[in-house]
Coordinates of C-alpha atoms and ligand atoms in Angstrom, one line a residue:
M586 CA 43.4 113.5 -154.7
V587 CA 41.6 113.6 -151.5
A588 CA 43.5 115.1 -148.6
P589 CA 44.3 113.0 -145.5
L590 CA 42.3 113.2 -142.3
L591 CA 43.9 114.0 -139.8
C592 CA 42.1 113.0 -136.0
R593 CA 41.4 114.9 -133.4
A594 CA 39.5 112.7 -131.3
P595 CA 37.2 109.8 -131.4
G596 CA 34.4 110.7 -134.4
A597 CA 36.6 113.6 -134.7
L598 CA 37.4 114.5 -138.3
L599 CA 38.7 117.1 -140.0
T600 CA 40.4 117.8 -143.7
T601 CA 42.8 120.2 -145.5
S602 CA 41.6 122.1 -147.7
S603 CA 41.5 120.2 -150.3
A604 CA 38.3 118.0 -149.3
L605 CA 35.5 118.4 -148.1
L606 CA 34.5 116.2 -145.3
R607 CA 30.7 114.8 -144.7
V608 CA 30.4 113.0 -141.1
H609 CA 26.4 111.6 -141.0
H610 CA 24.8 111.3 -138.1
N611 CA 26.0 107.3 -137.4
Y612 CA 29.6 108.8 -137.7
R613 CA 30.0 107.1 -140.9
A614 CA 33.0 110.2 -142.3
V615 CA 33.0 110.8 -146.0
A616 CA 35.5 112.5 -147.7
V617 CA 34.9 113.8 -151.3
A618 CA 36.6 116.1 -153.3
A619 CA 35.6 119.1 -153.1
P620 CA 33.7 120.3 -157.1
A621 CA 31.8 117.0 -156.2
F622 CA 29.0 118.1 -153.2
S623 CA 26.7 120.7 -153.4
R624 CA 27.7 123.7 -152.7
F625 CA 25.1 126.5 -154.3
L626 CA 21.5 126.3 -153.9
S627 CA 20.2 130.4 -153.1
T628 CA 16.8 130.7 -153.4
H629 CA 14.3 133.1 -154.7
V630 CA 14.3 136.1 -151.8
T631 CA 18.4 135.8 -152.2
N632 CA 18.4 135.7 -156.7
A633 CA 15.4 138.8 -156.4
A634 CA 17.4 141.5 -157.3
C635 CA 20.2 139.6 -159.0
E636 CA 20.8 139.0 -162.8
D637 CA 21.5 134.9 -163.4
H638 CA 25.0 135.3 -164.7
E639 CA 25.9 137.1 -160.6
P640 CA 27.6 134.8 -158.5
G641 CA 26.3 133.3 -155.6
F642 CA 26.7 134.4 -152.1
L643 CA 30.7 132.7 -152.1
G644 CA 31.7 133.5 -155.5
S645 CA 30.8 137.8 -154.1
V646 CA 33.3 136.6 -150.9
E647 CA 36.0 135.4 -153.5
T648 CA 35.7 137.7 -156.3
F649 CA 36.1 140.5 -153.4
F650 CA 38.3 138.5 -152.0
D651 CA 40.8 138.6 -155.7
R652 CA 40.3 141.9 -155.9
A653 CA 41.9 142.8 -152.7
A654 CA 44.5 139.8 -153.0
K655 CA 45.3 141.7 -156.3
I656 CA 46.9 144.5 -154.8
S657 CA 47.4 143.3 -151.2
G658 CA 51.2 142.3 -151.8
V659 CA 50.8 138.8 -150.2
S660 CA 52.7 135.8 -152.1
E661 CA 50.4 133.7 -154.1
K662 CA 51.0 130.7 -152.0
S663 CA 50.0 132.3 -149.1
L664 CA 46.7 133.5 -150.3
A665 CA 45.9 130.6 -151.5
G666 CA 46.0 129.4 -147.7
I667 CA 44.1 132.4 -147.2
K668 CA 41.4 132.6 -149.5
A669 CA 40.5 128.3 -149.2
V670 CA 38.0 127.3 -146.4
D671 CA 39.4 124.9 -144.2
S672 CA 36.7 122.2 -143.0
V673 CA 33.1 121.6 -143.0
L674 CA 30.7 119.1 -140.8
S675 CA 27.3 118.5 -142.8
V676 CA 25.4 115.9 -140.4
K677 CA 21.6 114.6 -140.5
F678 CA 19.1 114.3 -138.1
P679 CA 15.9 112.7 -137.0
V680 CA 14.6 114.9 -134.5
E681 CA 11.1 113.9 -133.2
I682 CA 8.4 116.7 -134.1
D683 CA 5.6 115.0 -132.2
Q684 CA 5.1 111.3 -131.2
D685 CA 4.3 109.8 -134.8
T686 CA 6.5 112.0 -136.2
H687 CA 10.1 112.6 -137.0
V688 CA 11.4 115.0 -139.5
I689 CA 15.3 115.0 -140.9
I690 CA 17.1 117.9 -140.3
E691 CA 20.1 119.5 -142.0
G692 CA 22.7 121.3 -140.1
Y693 CA 26.3 123.1 -141.5
R694 CA 29.0 123.9 -139.6
A695 CA 32.5 125.9 -141.8
Q696 CA 35.6 126.4 -139.9
H697 CA 37.5 128.6 -142.8
S698 CA 40.7 129.7 -141.4
R699 CA 41.8 128.5 -138.0
H700 CA 44.9 130.3 -138.1
R701 CA 43.9 132.1 -134.6
L702 CA 42.2 130.0 -132.3
P703 CA 39.3 129.2 -131.3
T704 CA 37.3 129.9 -134.4
K705 CA 34.0 132.2 -133.7
G706 CA 30.9 132.8 -136.0
G707 CA 27.2 132.7 -135.6
I708 CA 24.0 130.2 -136.6
R709 CA 22.1 130.8 -139.0
F710 CA 18.8 129.3 -138.6
S711 CA 16.6 130.0 -141.9
D712 CA 15.3 127.5 -144.6
E713 CA 17.9 129.4 -147.0
V714 CA 20.9 128.2 -145.6
D715 CA 23.1 125.9 -147.1
L716 CA 27.0 124.9 -147.8
Q717 CA 27.8 127.6 -150.1
E718 CA 26.2 130.5 -147.9
V719 CA 27.9 128.4 -144.6
E720 CA 31.4 128.8 -146.5
A721 CA 30.7 132.2 -147.7
L722 CA 30.0 133.6 -144.1
A723 CA 33.0 131.7 -142.5
S724 CA 34.9 133.2 -145.2
L725 CA 33.8 137.0 -144.3
M726 CA 34.2 136.3 -140.4
T727 CA 38.3 135.5 -141.0
F728 CA 38.4 138.6 -142.8
K729 CA 36.0 141.0 -140.3
C730 CA 38.0 140.0 -137.2
A731 CA 41.3 141.0 -138.6
V732 CA 39.4 143.8 -139.8
V733 CA 38.9 144.6 -136.3
D734 CA 42.0 142.7 -134.4
V735 CA 39.5 140.1 -133.0
P736 CA 42.2 137.1 -132.7
F737 CA 40.0 134.8 -134.1
G738 CA 39.7 132.4 -137.1
G739 CA 36.5 132.7 -138.9
A740 CA 33.3 130.1 -138.5
K741 CA 29.9 130.0 -139.1
G742 CA 27.2 127.7 -139.2
G743 CA 23.2 127.0 -140.4
V744 CA 20.4 125.0 -140.3
K745 CA 18.0 124.8 -142.6
L746 CA 14.9 125.3 -141.5
N747 CA 12.7 128.3 -140.6
P748 CA 12.2 128.6 -136.8
K749 CA 8.7 130.4 -137.1
K750 CA 7.2 126.5 -138.0
Y751 CA 8.5 124.9 -134.6
T752 CA 7.8 125.3 -131.6
P753 CA 9.7 126.8 -128.4
S754 CA 10.2 123.3 -127.5
Q755 CA 10.5 121.7 -130.5
L756 CA 13.5 124.8 -131.5
E757 CA 15.6 123.0 -127.7
R758 CA 15.4 119.1 -129.7
I759 CA 16.7 120.7 -132.5
T760 CA 19.6 122.6 -131.4
R761 CA 20.4 120.3 -128.5
R762 CA 20.8 117.4 -131.2
Y763 CA 22.5 119.9 -133.7
T764 CA 25.8 120.8 -130.5
M765 CA 25.8 117.3 -129.8
E766 CA 26.4 116.6 -133.6
L767 CA 29.4 120.1 -133.0
C768 CA 30.3 118.4 -129.3
Q769 CA 31.4 115.0 -131.3
K770 CA 32.7 115.6 -134.3
N771 CA 34.6 118.2 -132.2
F772 CA 32.9 121.6 -133.8
I773 CA 32.7 123.1 -130.3
G774 CA 34.7 124.3 -127.6
P775 CA 36.1 127.7 -125.6
G776 CA 39.6 127.1 -127.5
I777 CA 37.9 125.0 -130.4
D778 CA 34.9 126.5 -131.9
V779 CA 33.1 129.4 -131.0
P780 CA 29.4 129.9 -132.3
A781 CA 26.8 133.8 -132.0
P782 CA 23.5 134.8 -132.7
D783 CA 22.9 134.7 -136.1
V784 CA 19.3 135.1 -138.5
G785 CA 16.8 133.3 -136.7
T786 CA 18.9 132.4 -133.4
G787 CA 19.7 134.6 -129.9
P788 CA 20.0 134.2 -126.7
R789 CA 17.8 132.0 -126.0
E790 CA 19.0 129.6 -128.6
M791 CA 23.1 130.2 -127.6
S792 CA 21.9 129.3 -124.1
W793 CA 20.1 125.5 -125.3
I794 CA 23.9 125.4 -127.2
M795 CA 26.0 125.7 -123.8
D796 CA 23.7 123.9 -121.9
T797 CA 24.4 120.9 -123.9
Y798 CA 27.9 121.8 -124.5
R799 CA 28.1 121.7 -120.3
Q800 CA 26.3 117.8 -120.6
F801 CA 29.4 116.5 -123.0
N802 CA 32.1 118.4 -121.0
P803 CA 31.0 118.2 -117.4
Q804 CA 35.0 119.1 -116.2
D805 CA 35.8 122.0 -118.4
V806 CA 35.3 124.6 -116.6
N807 CA 35.4 127.1 -118.7
A808 CA 32.3 125.7 -120.8
A809 CA 30.7 129.4 -120.6
G810 CA 33.0 130.3 -123.4
C811 CA 32.2 127.7 -126.2
V812 CA 29.5 130.2 -127.1
T813 CA 29.4 134.5 -127.2
G814 CA 25.8 135.8 -127.4
K815 CA 24.0 134.3 -123.9
P816 CA 22.1 135.4 -121.5
I817 CA 23.1 138.0 -119.0
S818 CA 22.1 135.2 -115.9
Q819 CA 24.3 132.2 -118.1
G820 CA 27.3 134.3 -118.8
G821 CA 26.5 136.5 -121.4
V822 CA 27.8 140.4 -121.2
R823 CA 26.1 143.6 -120.9
G824 CA 25.9 145.1 -124.6
R825 CA 26.2 141.9 -126.6
N826 CA 22.6 142.3 -127.5
E827 CA 23.7 145.7 -129.4
A828 CA 26.3 145.3 -130.5
T829 CA 26.4 144.3 -134.2
G830 CA 23.2 147.4 -134.7
L831 CA 25.8 149.6 -131.9
G832 CA 28.7 149.2 -134.3
V833 CA 26.4 149.9 -137.5
Y834 CA 25.5 153.6 -136.0
Y835 CA 29.4 154.0 -134.6
G836 CA 30.9 152.7 -137.9
I837 CA 28.7 155.3 -140.1
R838 CA 29.2 158.0 -137.9
E839 CA 33.1 157.9 -138.4
F840 CA 32.7 157.4 -142.2
L841 CA 30.7 160.5 -142.4
Q842 CA 33.3 162.4 -141.0
F843 CA 35.8 161.9 -143.7
P844 CA 36.1 164.7 -145.8
E845 CA 36.0 162.5 -148.7
V846 CA 32.9 161.0 -148.7
Q847 CA 31.9 164.4 -147.6
K848 CA 33.0 165.3 -151.4
M849 CA 31.8 162.3 -152.9
T850 CA 28.2 162.4 -151.4
G851 CA 27.5 166.1 -150.7
L852 CA 26.4 164.9 -146.7
N853 CA 28.0 167.2 -143.5
G854 CA 29.3 165.1 -141.2
S855 CA 26.1 164.8 -138.7
I856 CA 23.9 162.6 -137.9
A857 CA 20.6 164.6 -136.5
G858 CA 18.9 165.0 -140.4
K859 CA 20.0 162.1 -141.9
T860 CA 17.3 159.9 -143.5
V861 CA 18.4 156.4 -142.8
I862 CA 16.2 153.2 -144.3
V863 CA 16.8 150.0 -143.0
Q864 CA 16.5 146.6 -144.6
G865 CA 15.3 143.4 -142.0
F866 CA 13.7 145.1 -138.5
G867 CA 15.7 142.1 -136.5
N868 CA 18.3 142.0 -134.3
V869 CA 21.0 144.2 -136.1
G870 CA 18.2 146.5 -138.3
Y871 CA 16.1 147.4 -135.0
W872 CA 19.4 148.5 -132.9
A873 CA 20.8 150.7 -135.9
A874 CA 17.3 151.9 -136.3
K875 CA 17.4 152.8 -132.7
F876 CA 20.2 154.3 -132.8
F877 CA 20.1 156.3 -135.6
H878 CA 16.9 157.4 -134.6
N879 CA 18.1 157.9 -130.4
N880 CA 20.9 160.6 -132.1
G881 CA 18.4 162.5 -134.3
A882 CA 18.4 160.6 -137.6
K883 CA 14.5 160.4 -139.6
I884 CA 14.0 156.7 -140.4
I885 CA 11.8 157.1 -143.0
G886 CA 11.5 153.7 -144.3
I887 CA 12.1 150.3 -142.7
G888 CA 11.8 146.7 -144.6
E889 CA 10.8 143.4 -143.3
H890 CA 10.1 140.5 -146.0
D891 CA 6.1 140.6 -145.7
V892 CA 6.1 144.4 -146.3
S893 CA 7.5 147.6 -146.0
V894 CA 6.8 150.4 -144.7
Y895 CA 7.7 154.5 -145.5
N896 CA 6.9 157.8 -144.0
P897 CA 8.4 160.5 -145.1
N898 CA 8.4 162.0 -142.3
G899 CA 9.4 159.9 -139.8
I900 CA 9.0 156.3 -138.6
D901 CA 8.6 156.3 -134.2
V902 CA 10.9 153.1 -134.1
E903 CA 10.1 152.2 -130.4
A904 CA 6.5 152.4 -131.3
I905 CA 6.9 150.1 -134.7
F906 CA 9.0 147.6 -133.5
K907 CA 5.9 147.4 -130.6
Y908 CA 3.3 146.9 -132.9
R909 CA 5.3 143.9 -134.9
V910 CA 6.4 141.9 -131.8
E911 CA 2.3 142.6 -131.2
K912 CA 0.4 141.8 -134.7
G913 CA 3.3 139.5 -136.1
S914 CA 3.3 142.3 -139.2
F915 CA 3.7 146.1 -140.2
R916 CA 0.0 146.0 -141.7
G917 CA -2.1 147.5 -139.8
Y918 CA 0.1 150.3 -138.3
G919 CA -1.4 153.8 -139.1
N920 CA 0.4 156.9 -141.2
V921 CA 2.7 154.5 -142.6
E922 CA 2.6 153.8 -146.5
I923 CA 2.6 149.8 -147.1
I924 CA 4.6 148.5 -149.7
E925 CA 3.6 145.4 -151.2
K926 CA 6.9 144.7 -152.9
P927 CA 9.0 145.0 -149.9
I928 CA 13.0 145.1 -151.6
A929 CA 11.6 148.2 -153.7
I930 CA 11.8 150.1 -150.2
M931 CA 15.7 150.6 -151.1
E932 CA 14.9 152.6 -154.1
R933 CA 13.4 155.1 -152.1
E934 CA 15.0 157.8 -152.3
C935 CA 17.7 158.4 -148.8
D936 CA 20.7 160.0 -147.5
I937 CA 21.7 156.2 -145.8
L938 CA 20.4 152.9 -146.8
I939 CA 20.9 150.1 -144.6
P940 CA 20.6 146.9 -145.5
A941 CA 20.2 144.3 -142.4
A942 CA 18.3 140.9 -143.2
L943 CA 20.2 139.3 -146.0
E944 CA 22.7 138.4 -148.4
R945 CA 22.1 139.9 -152.4
Q946 CA 19.7 142.1 -152.0
I947 CA 20.9 144.9 -154.3
G948 CA 22.7 143.0 -157.6
L949 CA 22.2 144.3 -161.5
K950 CA 18.2 144.5 -161.1
N951 CA 18.0 146.6 -158.9
V952 CA 21.6 148.3 -158.8
K953 CA 20.7 151.5 -160.4
K954 CA 17.1 152.2 -158.5
I955 CA 19.3 152.9 -155.3
K956 CA 19.3 156.0 -154.8
A957 CA 21.0 156.9 -151.3
K958 CA 24.1 158.3 -151.2
V959 CA 25.7 156.1 -148.1
I960 CA 25.1 152.5 -148.5
G961 CA 26.5 151.2 -144.9
E962 CA 25.8 146.7 -145.3
A963 CA 24.5 145.8 -141.9
A964 CA 23.8 142.2 -143.4
N965 CA 26.0 140.2 -144.2
G966 CA 26.8 139.7 -148.9
P967 CA 24.1 142.5 -149.3
I968 CA 25.6 143.7 -152.7
T969 CA 26.9 141.7 -155.4
P970 CA 30.7 142.5 -157.0
D971 CA 28.6 143.9 -160.7
A972 CA 26.2 146.2 -158.2
H973 CA 28.7 147.2 -155.7
D974 CA 30.9 148.5 -158.9
Y975 CA 27.5 150.5 -160.4
L976 CA 28.1 152.0 -156.4
V977 CA 31.2 153.3 -156.7
S978 CA 30.9 154.1 -160.0
Q979 CA 28.5 156.9 -159.3
G980 CA 30.4 158.5 -155.9
K981 CA 28.3 156.7 -153.9
V982 CA 30.0 155.2 -150.8
V983 CA 29.4 151.6 -150.0
I984 CA 30.8 150.5 -146.2
P985 CA 31.8 146.8 -146.2
D986 CA 29.9 143.9 -144.2
L987 CA 33.3 143.0 -143.2
L988 CA 33.7 146.5 -141.5
L989 CA 30.9 148.0 -140.4
N990 CA 29.0 144.8 -138.8
A991 CA 31.9 143.6 -137.3
G992 CA 30.4 145.0 -133.9
G993 CA 28.9 141.8 -133.0
V994 CA 31.5 139.8 -133.1
T995 CA 33.9 142.2 -130.9
V996 CA 32.1 142.2 -128.2
S997 CA 31.7 138.1 -128.8
Y998 CA 35.2 138.7 -128.1
F999 CA 34.5 141.0 -124.9
E1000 CA 32.1 138.1 -123.5
W1001 CA 34.7 135.7 -123.7
L1002 CA 36.7 136.9 -122.1
K1003 CA 34.7 137.7 -119.5
N1004 CA 34.2 133.5 -119.1
L1005 CA 37.9 132.8 -119.1
S1006 CA 38.0 134.9 -116.6
H1007 CA 35.1 134.3 -114.5
V1008 CA 34.6 137.4 -113.5
R1009 CA 32.4 140.5 -114.8
F1010 CA 34.4 143.8 -115.8
G1011 CA 34.6 146.2 -114.5
R1012 CA 34.3 144.3 -110.8
M1013 CA 37.5 144.7 -109.1
S1014 CA 38.2 148.3 -110.4
R1015 CA 34.7 149.8 -110.1
K1016 CA 35.1 151.6 -106.7
W1017 CA 38.9 151.9 -106.3
E1018 CA 38.3 154.4 -109.0
E1019 CA 35.8 155.7 -107.5
A1020 CA 37.1 156.6 -104.5
G1021 CA 40.7 158.0 -106.3
K1022 CA 38.7 160.2 -108.6
S1023 CA 36.7 161.3 -104.8
K1024 CA 40.0 161.9 -103.5
L1025 CA 40.7 163.8 -106.5
L1026 CA 37.6 165.9 -106.7
K1027 CA 37.9 166.9 -102.8
L1028 CA 41.6 168.2 -103.9
V1029 CA 39.7 170.2 -107.0
E1030 CA 37.1 171.8 -104.5
E1031 CA 39.5 173.0 -101.9
N1032 CA 41.4 174.8 -104.3
A1033 CA 38.6 176.5 -106.5
G1034 CA 36.7 177.2 -103.4
R1035 CA 33.4 175.9 -104.3
Q1036 CA 31.9 172.5 -103.7
L1037 CA 30.9 170.2 -106.7
T1038 CA 26.2 169.5 -106.3
P1039 CA 26.1 166.0 -105.8
Q1040 CA 24.5 165.5 -109.7
E1041 CA 28.0 166.9 -110.7
R1042 CA 30.0 165.1 -108.6
R1043 CA 28.2 161.8 -109.6
G1044 CA 28.7 162.4 -113.4
V1045 CA 32.5 163.0 -112.6
I1046 CA 33.0 160.0 -110.1
H1047 CA 30.8 157.3 -111.4
G1048 CA 33.0 154.0 -111.6
A1049 CA 32.3 152.6 -115.7
E1050 CA 29.5 149.7 -115.5
E1051 CA 30.3 146.7 -117.7
H1052 CA 28.2 147.6 -119.9
E1053 CA 29.4 151.2 -120.3
L1054 CA 33.4 149.6 -120.7
V1055 CA 32.0 147.4 -123.4
Y1056 CA 30.7 150.5 -125.5
S1057 CA 33.5 151.8 -125.2
G1058 CA 35.3 149.2 -126.3
L1059 CA 33.3 148.7 -129.3
E1060 CA 33.6 152.6 -130.1
D1061 CA 37.2 152.6 -129.7
T1062 CA 37.2 149.2 -132.5
M1063 CA 34.2 150.8 -134.6
I1064 CA 36.6 154.5 -135.1
G1065 CA 40.0 152.1 -135.2
A1066 CA 39.2 150.2 -138.1
C1067 CA 37.5 153.0 -140.3
E1068 CA 41.0 154.8 -140.3
E1069 CA 42.9 152.1 -141.0
T1070 CA 40.2 151.2 -143.8
R1071 CA 40.7 154.7 -145.0
A1072 CA 44.3 155.0 -144.5
T1073 CA 43.9 152.3 -147.1
A1074 CA 41.6 153.1 -149.1
V1075 CA 44.0 156.2 -150.2
A1076 CA 47.0 154.8 -150.0
K1077 CA 46.3 152.4 -152.8
R1078 CA 43.6 154.3 -154.2
T1079 CA 40.4 151.8 -153.8
D1080 CA 36.8 151.5 -152.7
F1081 CA 36.6 150.7 -149.1
R1082 CA 35.5 147.0 -149.4
T1083 CA 38.8 146.0 -151.4
A1084 CA 40.9 148.1 -148.6
A1085 CA 39.7 146.7 -145.6
L1086 CA 39.4 142.9 -147.5
V1087 CA 44.1 143.7 -148.1
N1088 CA 44.1 145.3 -144.5
A1089 CA 42.3 141.8 -143.5
I1090 CA 44.7 139.7 -145.8
Q1091 CA 47.4 141.6 -144.6
K1092 CA 47.1 140.7 -141.4
I1093 CA 46.2 137.3 -141.6
S1094 CA 49.4 136.6 -143.4
T1095 CA 51.6 138.3 -141.0
V1096 CA 50.0 135.9 -138.2
T1097 CA 50.5 132.4 -140.5
T1098 CA 53.9 133.5 -141.9
Q1099 CA 55.3 133.9 -138.5
S1100 CA 54.0 131.1 -137.0
G1101 CA 56.5 129.3 -138.9
Q1102 CA 53.7 127.7 -140.8
M1103 CA 55.0 124.2 -140.0
F1104 CA 51.4 122.6 -140.1
L1105 CA 50.3 124.6 -143.4
Ligands
NAD1417 P1 17.7 138.6 -137.9 O1 16.6 136.5 -137.7 O2 17.6 138.9 -135.7 O3 16.8 139.8 -138.5 C1 16.7 140.2 -139.6 C2 15.4 140.2 -140.2 O4 16.0 139.9 -141.6 C3 14.0 139.5 -139.7 O5 13.3 140.9 -139.1 C4 13.4 139.2 -141.0 O6 12.5 138.5 -140.8 C5 13.9 140.3 -142.2 N1 14.1 139.6 -143.2 C6 14.0 138.4 -144.0 N2 13.8 138.1 -144.9 C7 14.1 139.4 -145.4 C8 14.1 140.1 -146.8 N3 13.7 139.9 -147.5 N4 13.3 141.3 -146.7 C9 13.3 142.5 -145.8 N5 14.1 141.8 -144.7 C10 13.9 140.2 -143.9 O7 19.1 138.1 -137.8 P2 19.8 139.5 -138.0 O8 20.5 138.3 -136.3 O9 19.7 141.0 -137.2 O10 21.0 139.2 -139.1 C11 20.7 140.1 -139.8 C12 21.8 140.4 -140.9 O11 23.5 141.3 -140.3 C13 22.4 138.4 -141.5 O12 23.3 139.5 -142.9 C14 23.6 138.0 -140.3 O13 24.4 137.6 -140.4 C15 24.0 139.7 -140.3 N6 25.0 140.3 -139.2 C16 23.7 139.5 -137.6 C17 25.0 139.9 -136.5 C18 24.8 139.4 -135.3 O14 25.2 139.5 -134.2 N7 23.1 139.3 -134.9 C19 26.5 140.3 -136.5 C20 26.9 140.1 -137.7 C21 26.3 139.9 -139.0

């Protein structure tokens, strides 16, 4: 039986969890029972490391959820509601590519949980996109937000295309048209659902999204809060671009300091001197590599979709990044071994392996060859459940995606707060703080009988800039979430992924239970 539909605005239709809603571009809405809807379309890239019998991405997320659910102490009734994806939008629309050609573009948006509003999650442009992937990513977003105490529900969007095959003006038309669909179906808004960048999208696309939303909602004074990851000039927050990679760095740094992690891995607590391999050199992978490099680690391998590079003596992150931007590939870069089968980079010896590309990159086909002692999931869903179990059984430390890459949504939350308050962080307080510290310093100098040098003085009185406040909020969030995860892992005698999920499930259950559950 199809669940009743709830109309929220003209043309906007939602479903309960038991049915999926498909809204075509001609606004004909069709509700279909979930199993009839094609949900599994993994491709060679996300299948390369996996055996046929391993679950797809959504199946993996559900498997991990079920394990944590069992030991969470939350009632069966609540768990069913927490696990299900609330609503899904599926659209197809024509876009003019040139005077004679239209292409039909497929897009999705899934809202996994509206236990807190708005829902939040990135938009992915990739020809790997399918409904299953979007649902899996939306579910992860709910748990991720709960792990880092960001008061949002989870969502995710995807447009099935290879952005490299389109010109910027074609991409602009596609992005704006997709946003129009979201606007018309009530799947976007500062209090409804707030997208952000993900694979294949960045500040440019976020700007187009905000501008399109604004055309449809000219009266909305909070329009800038309809999307995060925008350029600074469009209401973005300083620090968002690097936030996910920086959060990955903070998270791994914290884990290395836990005595039980040092015991399991034989590594000491310092970042300096550690050997690191990063798979995926996009937004997350580049920034993570850069923060590790800047803090004394040695980046010995970088994987990309075409080839990977390896040098046991270390790779200059900035130099190779510039080279790849210029040439479009690592090929031809000096002083590195070029690995033609890119995924093989993950099998090289290193202390820390950071998959930062896509889901399902470590599965039963390659897991036994993984030599890293710590695997930090910067990407969403890079390890299948069976591969995860094998790694844990070998005493390796897996730091899970829903914790480790939560820096992006944490700083997106800061950006959203900035947009709703319409003021840059620190604008009201910076000079006041500096004046207060200056007065205090004067008293200290008088009593100590020594004047500070101008440089010392600047160091002490300096009031925080926006990016410093953002970094500080992110660091504090990551430290707190890592500590909470560790405490649950110890208390429940379980792995870190299950522990992070237990924490998320318990927090979501508390919110839904204490809301009175009238509309469940
Ligand atoms: P991106 O598009 O900026 O970068 C992805 C990179 O991976 C690209 O350079 C791409 O060429 C490379 N890549 C693609 N297929 C590959 C393959 N098979 N092997 C090696 N490299 C490959 O995307 P991103 O924003 O950096 O996202 C990467 C991962 O991090 C995704 O799983 C995403 O969901 C997750 N994530 C992103 C954010 C964010 O703020 N951007 C936040 C949380 C999680």
